[in-house]
XYZ file of C-alpha atoms in Angstrom:
635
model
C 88.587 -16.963 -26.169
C 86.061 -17.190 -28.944
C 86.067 -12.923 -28.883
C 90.173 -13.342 -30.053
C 90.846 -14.327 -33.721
C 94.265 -16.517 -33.999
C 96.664 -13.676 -35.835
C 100.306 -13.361 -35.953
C 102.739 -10.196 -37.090
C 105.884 -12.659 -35.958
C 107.550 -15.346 -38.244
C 109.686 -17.748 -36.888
C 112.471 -15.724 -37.712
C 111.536 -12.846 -35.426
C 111.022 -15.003 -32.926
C 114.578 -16.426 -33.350
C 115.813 -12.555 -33.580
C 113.684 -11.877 -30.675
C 114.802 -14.646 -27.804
C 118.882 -14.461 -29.021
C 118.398 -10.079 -28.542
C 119.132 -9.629 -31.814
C 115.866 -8.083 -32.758
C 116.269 -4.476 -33.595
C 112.448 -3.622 -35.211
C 110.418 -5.128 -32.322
C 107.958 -1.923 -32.718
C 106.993 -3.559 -35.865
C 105.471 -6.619 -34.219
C 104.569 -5.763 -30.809
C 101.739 -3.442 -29.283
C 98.711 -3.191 -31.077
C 98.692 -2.691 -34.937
C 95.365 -2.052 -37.052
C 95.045 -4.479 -39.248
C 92.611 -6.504 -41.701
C 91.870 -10.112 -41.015
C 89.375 -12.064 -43.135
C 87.832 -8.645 -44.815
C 87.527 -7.711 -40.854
C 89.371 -4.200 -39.612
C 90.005 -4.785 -36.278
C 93.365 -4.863 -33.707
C 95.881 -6.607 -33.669
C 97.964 -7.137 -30.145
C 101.354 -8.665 -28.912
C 102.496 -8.576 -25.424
C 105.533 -10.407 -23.932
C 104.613 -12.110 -20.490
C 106.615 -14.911 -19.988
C 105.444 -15.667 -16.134
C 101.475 -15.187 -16.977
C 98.769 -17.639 -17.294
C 96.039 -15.405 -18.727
C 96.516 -12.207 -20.775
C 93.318 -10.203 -21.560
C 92.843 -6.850 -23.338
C 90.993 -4.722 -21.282
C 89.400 -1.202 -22.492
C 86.765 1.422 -23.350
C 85.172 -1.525 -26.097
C 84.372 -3.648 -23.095
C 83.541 -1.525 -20.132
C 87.134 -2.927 -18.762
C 85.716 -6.670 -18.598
C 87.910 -9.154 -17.669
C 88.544 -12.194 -19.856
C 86.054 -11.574 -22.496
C 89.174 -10.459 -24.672
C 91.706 -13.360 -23.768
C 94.813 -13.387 -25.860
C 96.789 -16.698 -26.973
C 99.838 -17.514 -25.869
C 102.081 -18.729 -28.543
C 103.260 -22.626 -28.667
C 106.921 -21.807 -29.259
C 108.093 -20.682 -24.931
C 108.879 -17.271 -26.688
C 106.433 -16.065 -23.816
C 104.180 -13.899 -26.113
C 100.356 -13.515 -26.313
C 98.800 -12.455 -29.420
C 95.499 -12.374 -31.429
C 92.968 -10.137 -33.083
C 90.282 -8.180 -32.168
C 87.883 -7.115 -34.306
C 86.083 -3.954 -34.594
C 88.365 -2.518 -32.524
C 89.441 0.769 -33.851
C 92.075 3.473 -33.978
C 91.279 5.493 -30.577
C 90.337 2.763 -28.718
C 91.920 3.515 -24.654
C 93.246 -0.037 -23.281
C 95.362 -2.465 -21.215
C 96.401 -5.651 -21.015
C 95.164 -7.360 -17.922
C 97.364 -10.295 -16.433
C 97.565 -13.171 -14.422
C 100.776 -14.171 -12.846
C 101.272 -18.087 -12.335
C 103.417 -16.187 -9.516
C 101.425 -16.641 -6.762
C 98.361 -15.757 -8.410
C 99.345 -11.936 -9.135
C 97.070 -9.919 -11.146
C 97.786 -6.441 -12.693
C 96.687 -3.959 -15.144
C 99.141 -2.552 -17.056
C 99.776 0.032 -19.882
C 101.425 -1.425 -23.388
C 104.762 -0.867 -23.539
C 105.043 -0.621 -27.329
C 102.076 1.498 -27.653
C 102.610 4.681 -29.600
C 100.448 7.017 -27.968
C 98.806 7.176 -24.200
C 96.138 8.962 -22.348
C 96.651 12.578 -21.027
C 98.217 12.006 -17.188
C 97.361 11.128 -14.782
C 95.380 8.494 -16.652
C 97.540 5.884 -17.849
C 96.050 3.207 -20.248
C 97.611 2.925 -23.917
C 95.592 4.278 -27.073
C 95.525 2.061 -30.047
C 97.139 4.547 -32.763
C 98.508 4.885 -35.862
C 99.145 8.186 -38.335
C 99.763 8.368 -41.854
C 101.745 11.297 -41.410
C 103.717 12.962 -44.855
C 107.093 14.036 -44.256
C 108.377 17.150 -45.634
C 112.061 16.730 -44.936
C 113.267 14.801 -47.500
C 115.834 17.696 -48.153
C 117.071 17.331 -44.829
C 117.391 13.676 -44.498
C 119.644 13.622 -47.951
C 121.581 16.365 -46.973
C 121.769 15.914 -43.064
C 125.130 14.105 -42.606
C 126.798 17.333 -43.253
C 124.747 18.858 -40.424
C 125.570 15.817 -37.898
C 129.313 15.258 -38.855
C 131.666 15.129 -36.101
C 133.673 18.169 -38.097
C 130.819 20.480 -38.855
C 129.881 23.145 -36.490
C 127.564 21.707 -33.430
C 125.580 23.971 -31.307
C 122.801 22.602 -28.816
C 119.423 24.329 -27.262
C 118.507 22.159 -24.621
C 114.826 22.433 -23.937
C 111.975 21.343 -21.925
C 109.217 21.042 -23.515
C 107.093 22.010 -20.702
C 108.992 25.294 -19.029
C 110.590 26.475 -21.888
C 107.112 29.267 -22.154
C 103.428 28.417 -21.798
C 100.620 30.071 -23.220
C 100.560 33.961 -22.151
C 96.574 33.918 -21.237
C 95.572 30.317 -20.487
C 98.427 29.458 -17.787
C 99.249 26.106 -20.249
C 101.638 23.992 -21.855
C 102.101 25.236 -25.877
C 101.584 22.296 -28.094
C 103.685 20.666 -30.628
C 102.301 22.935 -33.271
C 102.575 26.282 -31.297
C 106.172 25.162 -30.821
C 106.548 24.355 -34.091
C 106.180 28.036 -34.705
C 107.592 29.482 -31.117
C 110.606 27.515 -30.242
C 111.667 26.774 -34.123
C 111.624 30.748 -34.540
C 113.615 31.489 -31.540
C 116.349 28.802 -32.149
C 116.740 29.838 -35.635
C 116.965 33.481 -34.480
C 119.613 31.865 -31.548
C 121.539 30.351 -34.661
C 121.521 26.968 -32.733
C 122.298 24.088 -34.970
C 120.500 21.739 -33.026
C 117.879 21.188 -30.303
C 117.964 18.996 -27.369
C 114.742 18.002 -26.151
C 114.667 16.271 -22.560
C 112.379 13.205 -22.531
C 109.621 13.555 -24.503
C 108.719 9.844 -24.157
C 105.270 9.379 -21.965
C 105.572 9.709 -18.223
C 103.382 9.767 -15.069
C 105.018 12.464 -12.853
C 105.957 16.093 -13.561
C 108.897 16.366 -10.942
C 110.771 13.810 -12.978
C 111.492 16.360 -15.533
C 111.075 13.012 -18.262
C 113.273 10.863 -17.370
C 110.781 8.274 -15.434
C 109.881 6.608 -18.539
C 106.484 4.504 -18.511
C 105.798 5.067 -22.249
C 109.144 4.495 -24.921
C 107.311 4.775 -27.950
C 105.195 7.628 -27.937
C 105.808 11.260 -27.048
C 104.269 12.629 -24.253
C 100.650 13.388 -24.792
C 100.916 16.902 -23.082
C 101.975 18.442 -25.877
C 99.403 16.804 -28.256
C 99.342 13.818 -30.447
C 102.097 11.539 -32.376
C 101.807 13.360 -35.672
C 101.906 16.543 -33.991
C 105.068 16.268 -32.949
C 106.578 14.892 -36.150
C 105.095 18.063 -37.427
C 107.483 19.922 -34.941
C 110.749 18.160 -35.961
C 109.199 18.453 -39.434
C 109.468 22.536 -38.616
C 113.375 22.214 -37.581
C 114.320 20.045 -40.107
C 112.904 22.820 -42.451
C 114.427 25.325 -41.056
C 117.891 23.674 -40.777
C 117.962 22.592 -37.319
C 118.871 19.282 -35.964
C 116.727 17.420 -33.129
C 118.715 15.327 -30.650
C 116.379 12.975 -27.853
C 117.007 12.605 -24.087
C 116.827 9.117 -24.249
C 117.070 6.936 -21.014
C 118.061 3.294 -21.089
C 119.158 3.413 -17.711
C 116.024 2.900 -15.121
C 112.447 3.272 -15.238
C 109.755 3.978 -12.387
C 107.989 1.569 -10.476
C 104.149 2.813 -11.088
C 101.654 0.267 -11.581
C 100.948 0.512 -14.945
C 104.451 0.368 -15.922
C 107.433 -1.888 -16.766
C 107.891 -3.133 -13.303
C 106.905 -6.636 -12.053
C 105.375 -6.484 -15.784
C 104.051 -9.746 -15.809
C 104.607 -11.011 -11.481
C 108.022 -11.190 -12.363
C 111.085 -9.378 -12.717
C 110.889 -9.177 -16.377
C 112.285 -5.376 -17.414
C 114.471 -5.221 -14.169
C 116.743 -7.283 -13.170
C 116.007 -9.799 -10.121
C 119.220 -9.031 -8.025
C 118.123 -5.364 -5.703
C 122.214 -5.095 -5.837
C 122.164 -4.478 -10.293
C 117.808 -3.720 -10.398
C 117.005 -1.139 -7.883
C 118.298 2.375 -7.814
C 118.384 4.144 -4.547
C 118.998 7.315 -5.343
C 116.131 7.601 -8.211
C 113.856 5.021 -6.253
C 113.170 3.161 -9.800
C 114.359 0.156 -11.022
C 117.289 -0.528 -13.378
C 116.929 -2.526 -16.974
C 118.180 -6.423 -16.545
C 120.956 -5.983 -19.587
C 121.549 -9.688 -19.230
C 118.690 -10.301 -20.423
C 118.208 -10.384 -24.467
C 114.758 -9.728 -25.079
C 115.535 -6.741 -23.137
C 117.732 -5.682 -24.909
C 116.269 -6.056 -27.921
C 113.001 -4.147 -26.464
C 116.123 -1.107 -25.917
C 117.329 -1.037 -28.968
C 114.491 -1.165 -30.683
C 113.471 1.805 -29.045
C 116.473 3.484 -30.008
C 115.623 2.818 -33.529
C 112.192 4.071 -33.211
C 113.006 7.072 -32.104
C 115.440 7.285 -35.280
C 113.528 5.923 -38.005
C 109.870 6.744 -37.215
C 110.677 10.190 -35.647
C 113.528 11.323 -37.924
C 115.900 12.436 -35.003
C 119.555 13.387 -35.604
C 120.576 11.644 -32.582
C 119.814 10.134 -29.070
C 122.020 11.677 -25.770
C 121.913 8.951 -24.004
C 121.143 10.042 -19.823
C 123.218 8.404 -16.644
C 125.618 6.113 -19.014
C 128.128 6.208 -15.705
C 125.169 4.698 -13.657
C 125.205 1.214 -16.217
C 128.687 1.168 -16.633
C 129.311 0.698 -12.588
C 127.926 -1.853 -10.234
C 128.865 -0.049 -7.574
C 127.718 3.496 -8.926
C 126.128 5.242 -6.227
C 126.351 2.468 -3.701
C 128.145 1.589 -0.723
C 130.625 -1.897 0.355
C 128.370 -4.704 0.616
C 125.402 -3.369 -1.550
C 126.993 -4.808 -4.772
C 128.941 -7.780 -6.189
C 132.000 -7.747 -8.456
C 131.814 -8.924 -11.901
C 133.158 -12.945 -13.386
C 136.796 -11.139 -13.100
C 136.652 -9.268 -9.656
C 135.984 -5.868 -11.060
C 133.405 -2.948 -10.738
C 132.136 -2.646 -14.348
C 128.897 -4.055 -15.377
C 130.004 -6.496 -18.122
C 126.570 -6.671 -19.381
C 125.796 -2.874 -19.831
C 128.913 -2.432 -21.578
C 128.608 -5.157 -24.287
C 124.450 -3.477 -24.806
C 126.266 -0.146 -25.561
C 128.846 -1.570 -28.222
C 125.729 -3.710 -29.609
C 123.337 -0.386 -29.634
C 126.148 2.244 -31.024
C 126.468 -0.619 -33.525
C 122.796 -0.864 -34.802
C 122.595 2.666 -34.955
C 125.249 3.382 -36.968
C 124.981 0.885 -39.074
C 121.385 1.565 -40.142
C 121.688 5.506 -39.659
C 125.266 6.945 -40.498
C 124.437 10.523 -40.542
C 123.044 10.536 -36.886
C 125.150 10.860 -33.394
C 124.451 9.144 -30.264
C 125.954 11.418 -27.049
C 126.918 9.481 -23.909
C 126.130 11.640 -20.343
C 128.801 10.357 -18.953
C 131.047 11.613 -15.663
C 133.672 9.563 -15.258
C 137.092 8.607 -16.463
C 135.903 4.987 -18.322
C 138.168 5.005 -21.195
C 137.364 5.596 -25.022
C 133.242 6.171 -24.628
C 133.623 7.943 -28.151
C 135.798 5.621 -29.757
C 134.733 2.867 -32.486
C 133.481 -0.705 -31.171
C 136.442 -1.800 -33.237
C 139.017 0.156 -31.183
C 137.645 -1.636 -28.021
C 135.551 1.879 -27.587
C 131.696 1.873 -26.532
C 131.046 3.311 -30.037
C 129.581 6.908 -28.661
C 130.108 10.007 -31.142
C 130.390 12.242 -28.702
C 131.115 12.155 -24.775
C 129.645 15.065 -22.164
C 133.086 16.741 -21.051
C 131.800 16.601 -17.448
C 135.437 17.971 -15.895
C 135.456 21.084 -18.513
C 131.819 22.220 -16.618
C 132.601 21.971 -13.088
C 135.961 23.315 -13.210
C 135.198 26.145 -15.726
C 131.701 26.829 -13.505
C 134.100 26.999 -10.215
C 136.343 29.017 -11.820
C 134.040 31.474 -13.163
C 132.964 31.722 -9.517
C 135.834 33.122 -7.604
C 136.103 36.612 -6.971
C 138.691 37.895 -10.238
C 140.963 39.004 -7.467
C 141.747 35.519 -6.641
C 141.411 33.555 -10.298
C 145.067 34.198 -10.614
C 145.741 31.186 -8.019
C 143.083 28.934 -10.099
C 144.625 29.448 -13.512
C 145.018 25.872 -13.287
C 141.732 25.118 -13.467
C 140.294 26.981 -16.391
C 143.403 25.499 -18.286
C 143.472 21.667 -17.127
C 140.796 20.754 -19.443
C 143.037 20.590 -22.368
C 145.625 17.943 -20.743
C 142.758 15.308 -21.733
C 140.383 17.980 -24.439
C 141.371 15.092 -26.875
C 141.129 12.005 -25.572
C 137.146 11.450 -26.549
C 134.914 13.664 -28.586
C 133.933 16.034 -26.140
C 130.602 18.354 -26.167
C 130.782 20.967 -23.563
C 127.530 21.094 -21.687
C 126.200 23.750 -19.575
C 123.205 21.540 -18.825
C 119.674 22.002 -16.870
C 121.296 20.266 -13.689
C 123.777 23.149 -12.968
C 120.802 25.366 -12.994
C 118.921 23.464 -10.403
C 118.945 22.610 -6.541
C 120.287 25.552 -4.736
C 123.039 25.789 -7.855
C 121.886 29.004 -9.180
C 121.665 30.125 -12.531
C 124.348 30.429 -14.893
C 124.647 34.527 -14.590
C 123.663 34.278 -10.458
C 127.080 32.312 -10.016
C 129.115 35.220 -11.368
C 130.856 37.683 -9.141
C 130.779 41.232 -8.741
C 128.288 44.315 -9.583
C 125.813 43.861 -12.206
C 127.957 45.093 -15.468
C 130.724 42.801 -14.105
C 128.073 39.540 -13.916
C 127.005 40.317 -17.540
C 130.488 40.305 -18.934
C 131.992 37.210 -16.786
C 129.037 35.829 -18.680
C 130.253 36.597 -22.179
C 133.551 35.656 -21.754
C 132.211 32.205 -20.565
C 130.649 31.555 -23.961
C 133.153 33.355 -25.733
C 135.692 30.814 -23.902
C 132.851 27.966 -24.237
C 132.943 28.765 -28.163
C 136.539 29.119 -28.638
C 137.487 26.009 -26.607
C 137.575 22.413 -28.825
C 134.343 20.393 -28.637
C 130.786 20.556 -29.583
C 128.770 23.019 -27.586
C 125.180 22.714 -25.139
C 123.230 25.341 -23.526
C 120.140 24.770 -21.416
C 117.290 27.139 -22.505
C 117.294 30.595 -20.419
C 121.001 31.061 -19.794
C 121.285 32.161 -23.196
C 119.495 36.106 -22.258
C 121.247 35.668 -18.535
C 117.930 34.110 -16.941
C 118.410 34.965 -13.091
C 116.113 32.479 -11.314
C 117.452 29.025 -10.904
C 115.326 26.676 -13.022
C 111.185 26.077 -12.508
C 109.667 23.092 -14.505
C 106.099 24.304 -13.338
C 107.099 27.688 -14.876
C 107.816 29.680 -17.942
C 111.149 30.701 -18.667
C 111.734 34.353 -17.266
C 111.038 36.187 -20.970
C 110.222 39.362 -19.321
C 113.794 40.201 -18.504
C 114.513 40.824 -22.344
C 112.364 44.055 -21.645
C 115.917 45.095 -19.898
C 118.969 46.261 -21.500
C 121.305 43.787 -19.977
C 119.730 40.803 -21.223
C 118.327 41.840 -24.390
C 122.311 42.353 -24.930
C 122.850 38.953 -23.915
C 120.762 37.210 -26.255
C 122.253 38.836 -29.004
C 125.618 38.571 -27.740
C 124.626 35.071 -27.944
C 123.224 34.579 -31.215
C 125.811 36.908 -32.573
C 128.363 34.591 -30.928
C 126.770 31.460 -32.160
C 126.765 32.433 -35.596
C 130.483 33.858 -35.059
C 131.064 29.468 -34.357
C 129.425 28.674 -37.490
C 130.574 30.417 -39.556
C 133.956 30.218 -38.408
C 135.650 26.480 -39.740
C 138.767 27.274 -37.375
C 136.162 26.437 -34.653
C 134.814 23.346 -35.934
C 136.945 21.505 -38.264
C 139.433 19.632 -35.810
C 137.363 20.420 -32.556
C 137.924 16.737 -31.461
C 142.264 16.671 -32.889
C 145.185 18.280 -31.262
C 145.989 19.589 -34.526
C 143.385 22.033 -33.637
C 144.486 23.847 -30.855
C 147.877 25.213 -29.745
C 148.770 26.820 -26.741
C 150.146 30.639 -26.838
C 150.273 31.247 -23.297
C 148.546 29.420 -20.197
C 150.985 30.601 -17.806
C 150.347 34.305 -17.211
C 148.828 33.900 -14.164
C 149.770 37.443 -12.685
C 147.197 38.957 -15.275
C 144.641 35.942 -15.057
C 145.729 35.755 -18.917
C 145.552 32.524 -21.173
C 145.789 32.808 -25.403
C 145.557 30.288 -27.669
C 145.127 29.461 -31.336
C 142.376 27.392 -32.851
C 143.007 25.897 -36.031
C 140.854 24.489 -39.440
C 141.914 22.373 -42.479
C 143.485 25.660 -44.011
C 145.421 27.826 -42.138
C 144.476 30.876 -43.585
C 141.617 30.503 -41.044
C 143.616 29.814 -37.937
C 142.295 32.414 -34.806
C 143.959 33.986 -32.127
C 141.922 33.745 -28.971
C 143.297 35.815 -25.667
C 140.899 35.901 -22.738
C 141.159 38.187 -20.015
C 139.935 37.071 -16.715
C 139.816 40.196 -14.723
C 138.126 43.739 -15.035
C 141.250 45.500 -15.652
C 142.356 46.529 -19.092
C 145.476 45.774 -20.312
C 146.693 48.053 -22.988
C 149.377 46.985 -25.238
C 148.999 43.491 -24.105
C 152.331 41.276 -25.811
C 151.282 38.269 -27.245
C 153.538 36.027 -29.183
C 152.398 33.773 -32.522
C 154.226 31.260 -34.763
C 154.452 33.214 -38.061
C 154.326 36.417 -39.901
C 151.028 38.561 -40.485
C 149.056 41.174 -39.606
C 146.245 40.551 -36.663
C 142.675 41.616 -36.989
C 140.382 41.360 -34.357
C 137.104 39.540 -35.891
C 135.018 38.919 -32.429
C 135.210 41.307 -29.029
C 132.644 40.564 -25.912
C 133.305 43.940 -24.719
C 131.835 45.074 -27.890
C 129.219 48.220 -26.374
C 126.508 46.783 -28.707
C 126.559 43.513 -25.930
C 126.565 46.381 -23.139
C 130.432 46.046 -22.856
C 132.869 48.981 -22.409
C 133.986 49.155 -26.213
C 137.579 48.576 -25.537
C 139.022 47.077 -28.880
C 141.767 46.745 -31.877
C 139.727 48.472 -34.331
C 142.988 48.784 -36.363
C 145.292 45.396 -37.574
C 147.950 44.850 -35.996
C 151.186 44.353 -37.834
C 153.137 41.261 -35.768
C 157.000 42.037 -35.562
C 160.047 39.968 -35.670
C 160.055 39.541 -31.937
C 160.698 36.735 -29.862
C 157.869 36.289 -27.128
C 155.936 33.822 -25.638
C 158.383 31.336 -27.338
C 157.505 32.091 -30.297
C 159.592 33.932 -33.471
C 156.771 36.975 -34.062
C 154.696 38.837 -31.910
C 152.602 42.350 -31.515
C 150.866 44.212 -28.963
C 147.255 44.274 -28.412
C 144.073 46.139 -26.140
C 142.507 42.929 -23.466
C 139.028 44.165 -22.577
C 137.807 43.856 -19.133
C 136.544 40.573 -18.125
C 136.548 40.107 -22.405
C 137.551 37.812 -25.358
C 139.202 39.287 -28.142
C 139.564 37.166 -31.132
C 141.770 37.588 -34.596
C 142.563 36.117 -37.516
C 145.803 36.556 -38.660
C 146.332 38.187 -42.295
């Protein structure tokens, strides 16, 4: 005991704060912190273990002795052991080593608040700090207009890991190589944003990130802490956003991790039927719990004040909502009023969306979520769960089955390329085509496309074009973007040799083209989340696979004409019917031969005549490209 100085970060405040799961800043206080005590530079560390009776720091300072470093527990039942070390510097590898009263169980486990870890497969905690200068400042003033729900929103998802590795040494690139690489390419892409999946520290590869042992430090694979605040430094610079997979929903149960943290179910919850997940083997965060929640949210708030991120998409939200997600009659128990929501989770939602808009306006948290729970996207206030934006789950399997059938056939399916917009406005949709429909026998994006090779490549483009054109914010997982063929590899590099070929160096800047085309383009944007901006030309032409549509801004000078054709025919002098007077001029075409399409356009306006059709007062004739999008604006 004598080695462990008396030392305290918490006032009795925080402590209050902390118990009632109303503390929001816990990152502040617990871990290890380098500090000055007496004139001494030493360590300071906080660890919550309730159930323990002993609590020693255990490292490379003391050859991993037991007990020479005991910590105190505090006199107040707040379950927290704390003191100072001295001596003990930045660097220094550790864990905390405890002693259950349970039965006499002893473990070794990694801090949870530490803020960086060792390289896996070691696991112990490094005590760290940086002093790192932000260059942002720009960004941050200006970065609400960037984030708002009616700006234009498009989304690189990445990982880290696959997304390319060093040409000659077979390796990961680090946060600075990416800082270079990746921001280069998605500014090229004309991405607004990135989505990075889980760059928080975890022990196994095959988990893609989202088996969580480490919430407040980024993965040491790609280098250290400051390294990759250097790398969102580099987006923000360039004008891109950064959005975090973040994952409140389970965690692994590996030794050194949050599980059976302390001999007791003290991260999880105690009942198998609400803290065990059987699908992901891991174990699922005791939301009744407030010092739990508190831990969450303050790792939400990390993630948003010390790494500057734009926003958090929040993985599996349908898997807390549900007690009986994923499991069968008799494996769970109904809530206080006899129903299958989980009470809990969905007060820790309100109370998180709350924080975090509160203390960061200008940012968006994105709820993965697949099922029809009402209003994720709608204010606390309303009665809503207080998400900014919802994953439109329905738009991506019914647009991805669609795009499937043989043309021949679509014109039996028009239904389901068109249902989407019965309920488009109902949350605030992003449309993700994410890294799990690339995955698991799915195939790629362009390898679920029918027909011959020219035919694949332009089903392709009129997918984004449609993607694009249709209301909602917008995600792509890395490689479908150039018309990657392989399903998804983690332990590989994306397939960057392809853009030696004509066909997919055409994609990608079909894709970029078409991505600046969105941004540039308010019509697209403005009301993406309000019926007020879309209206429905036609959706019933089935016998041509036909649907048209107009997308609409705040000034209707800039309201678009969007007709898709779903087969490879072309239709010449194609009727089309719109609400008022004007001349048509095509602004975007798929088939465009610079994409490697056929070149079948309106390369002249089109003047609309007074001419009932399609129910409405004016209309003019117009050239559908095969398996194409032609777009206009009307003059």
């Amino acid at each position: 005991m004598a080695n462990v100085i008396p030392y305290s970060l918490f006032t009795d405040f925080d402590i209050d704060l902390f118990k009632g799961g109303k503390h929001y800043r816990l990152y502040e206080k617990f871990g290890s912190h380098l500090v000055t005590v007496n004139g001494i530079i030493g360590t300071y560390f906080a660890v919550w273990a309730p159930t323990a009776n002993q609590v020693s720091v255990i490292g490379d300072f003391n050859h991993w002795v037991d007990g020479e470093f005991s910590l105190n527990v505090r006199w107040d039942s707040s379950g927290i052991w704390e003191g100072f070390i001295p001596y003990v510097e930045k660097g220094t590898v550790y864990k905390y080593k405890i002693h259950s009263n349970n039965q006499g169980y002893i473990s070794e486990k990694a801090d949870p608040y530490a803020r960086r870890y060792e390289h896996n497969p070691k696991t112990a905690s490094i005590v760290w700090e940086d002093n790192y200068q932000w260059k942002d400042k720009n960004w941050m003033k200006t970065r609400k207009s960037h984030n708002a729900l009616d700006a234009p929103y498009s989304v690189y998802e990445v990982h880290l890991g696959s997304w390319k590795r060093h040409e000659t040494e077979d390796r990961f690139l680090s946060y600075f190589e990416l800082g270079d690489e990746l921001v280069n390419y998605v500014k090229e892409m004309n991405f607004t944003h990135v989505e990075f999946m889980p760059i928080m520290e975890f022990p196994y590869d095959p988990s893609w990130g989202y088996q969580v042992t480490g919430y407040f430090a980024p993965t040491s694979r790609f280098g250290y802490p400051d390294e990759f605040k250097y790398l969102v430094d580099k987006l923000h610079e360039n004008g891109i956003g950064i959005i975090l997979d973040w994952v409140p929903s389970h965690f692994p149960e590996d030794a050194h991790g949050l599980g059976y943290f302390d001999g007791s179910c003290l991260y999880e919850h105690p009942d198998k039927r609400k803290g065990y997940h059987q699908d992901w083997k891991s174990l699922i965060f005791n939301y009744e719990r407030n010092e739990v929640r508190s831990f969450l949210i303050s790792n939400a708030i990390f993630w948003l004040e010390q790494y500057h991120a734009d926003g958090l998409r929040v993985d599996a939200v349908a898997s807390m909502l549900f007690l009986d997600y994923s499991r069968e009659e008799g494996e769970w128990e109904p809530n206080i009023y006899g129903g299958n929501e989980n009470l809990a989770a969905i007060s820790f939602f309100k109370e998180l969306n709350e924080e975090v808009y509160k203390s960061f306006p200008d940012v968006q948290t994105i709820a993965e979520e697949s099922t029809a729970f009402p209003m994720v996207s709608k204010p606390t206030f309303m009665g809503g769960l207080g998400f900014g934006m919802k994953w439109m789950m329905g738009w991506m399997h019914d647009t991805l089955d669609y795009f499937a059938k043989d043309p021949m056939y679509r014109r039996y399916h028009q239904n389901e390329i068109t249902f989407s917009l019965a309920y488009a406005f109902t949350e605030n949709f992003m449309l993700p085509l994410s890294h799990d429909e690339v995955v698991y026998g799915k195939n790629s994006i362009l390898g679920r496309m029918p027909g011959d090779e020219w035919q694949r490549f332009a089903n392709l483009r009129l997918l984004y074009g449609y993607m694009f054109t249709h209301p909602g914010t917008k995600l792509l997982f890395m490689g479908s973007e150039f018309g990657q063929y392989n399903e998804w590899n983690f332990q590989q590099s994306l397939d960057w040799n392809l853009l030696e070929f004509e066909p997919h160096k055409n994609m990608k800047l079909y894709f970029s083209e078409l991505n600046k085309f969105y941004r540039d383009t308010p019509a697209l944007y403005e009301k993406g989340f309000s019926g007020e901006g879309f209206e429905w030309i036609s959706y019933e032409d089935t016998e041509n696979s036909v649907i048209s549509y107009i997308r609409k801004g705040n000034d209707p000078v800039n309201n678009l004409l969007v007709v898709c054709n779903f087969t490879p025919a072309t239709i010449k002098k194609y009727k089309v019917g719109f609400p008022t007077n004007g001349k048509l001029k095509e602004v975007f075409n798929s088939d465009s031969k610079k994409y490697g399409g056929s070149g079948i356009s309106n390369s002249k306006q089109i003047t609309l005549k007074k001419q009932t059709w399609n129910n409405r007062e004016y209309s003019g004739e117009i050239s559908l490209a095969p398996l194409g999008i032609n777009i206009f604006q009307v003059k």
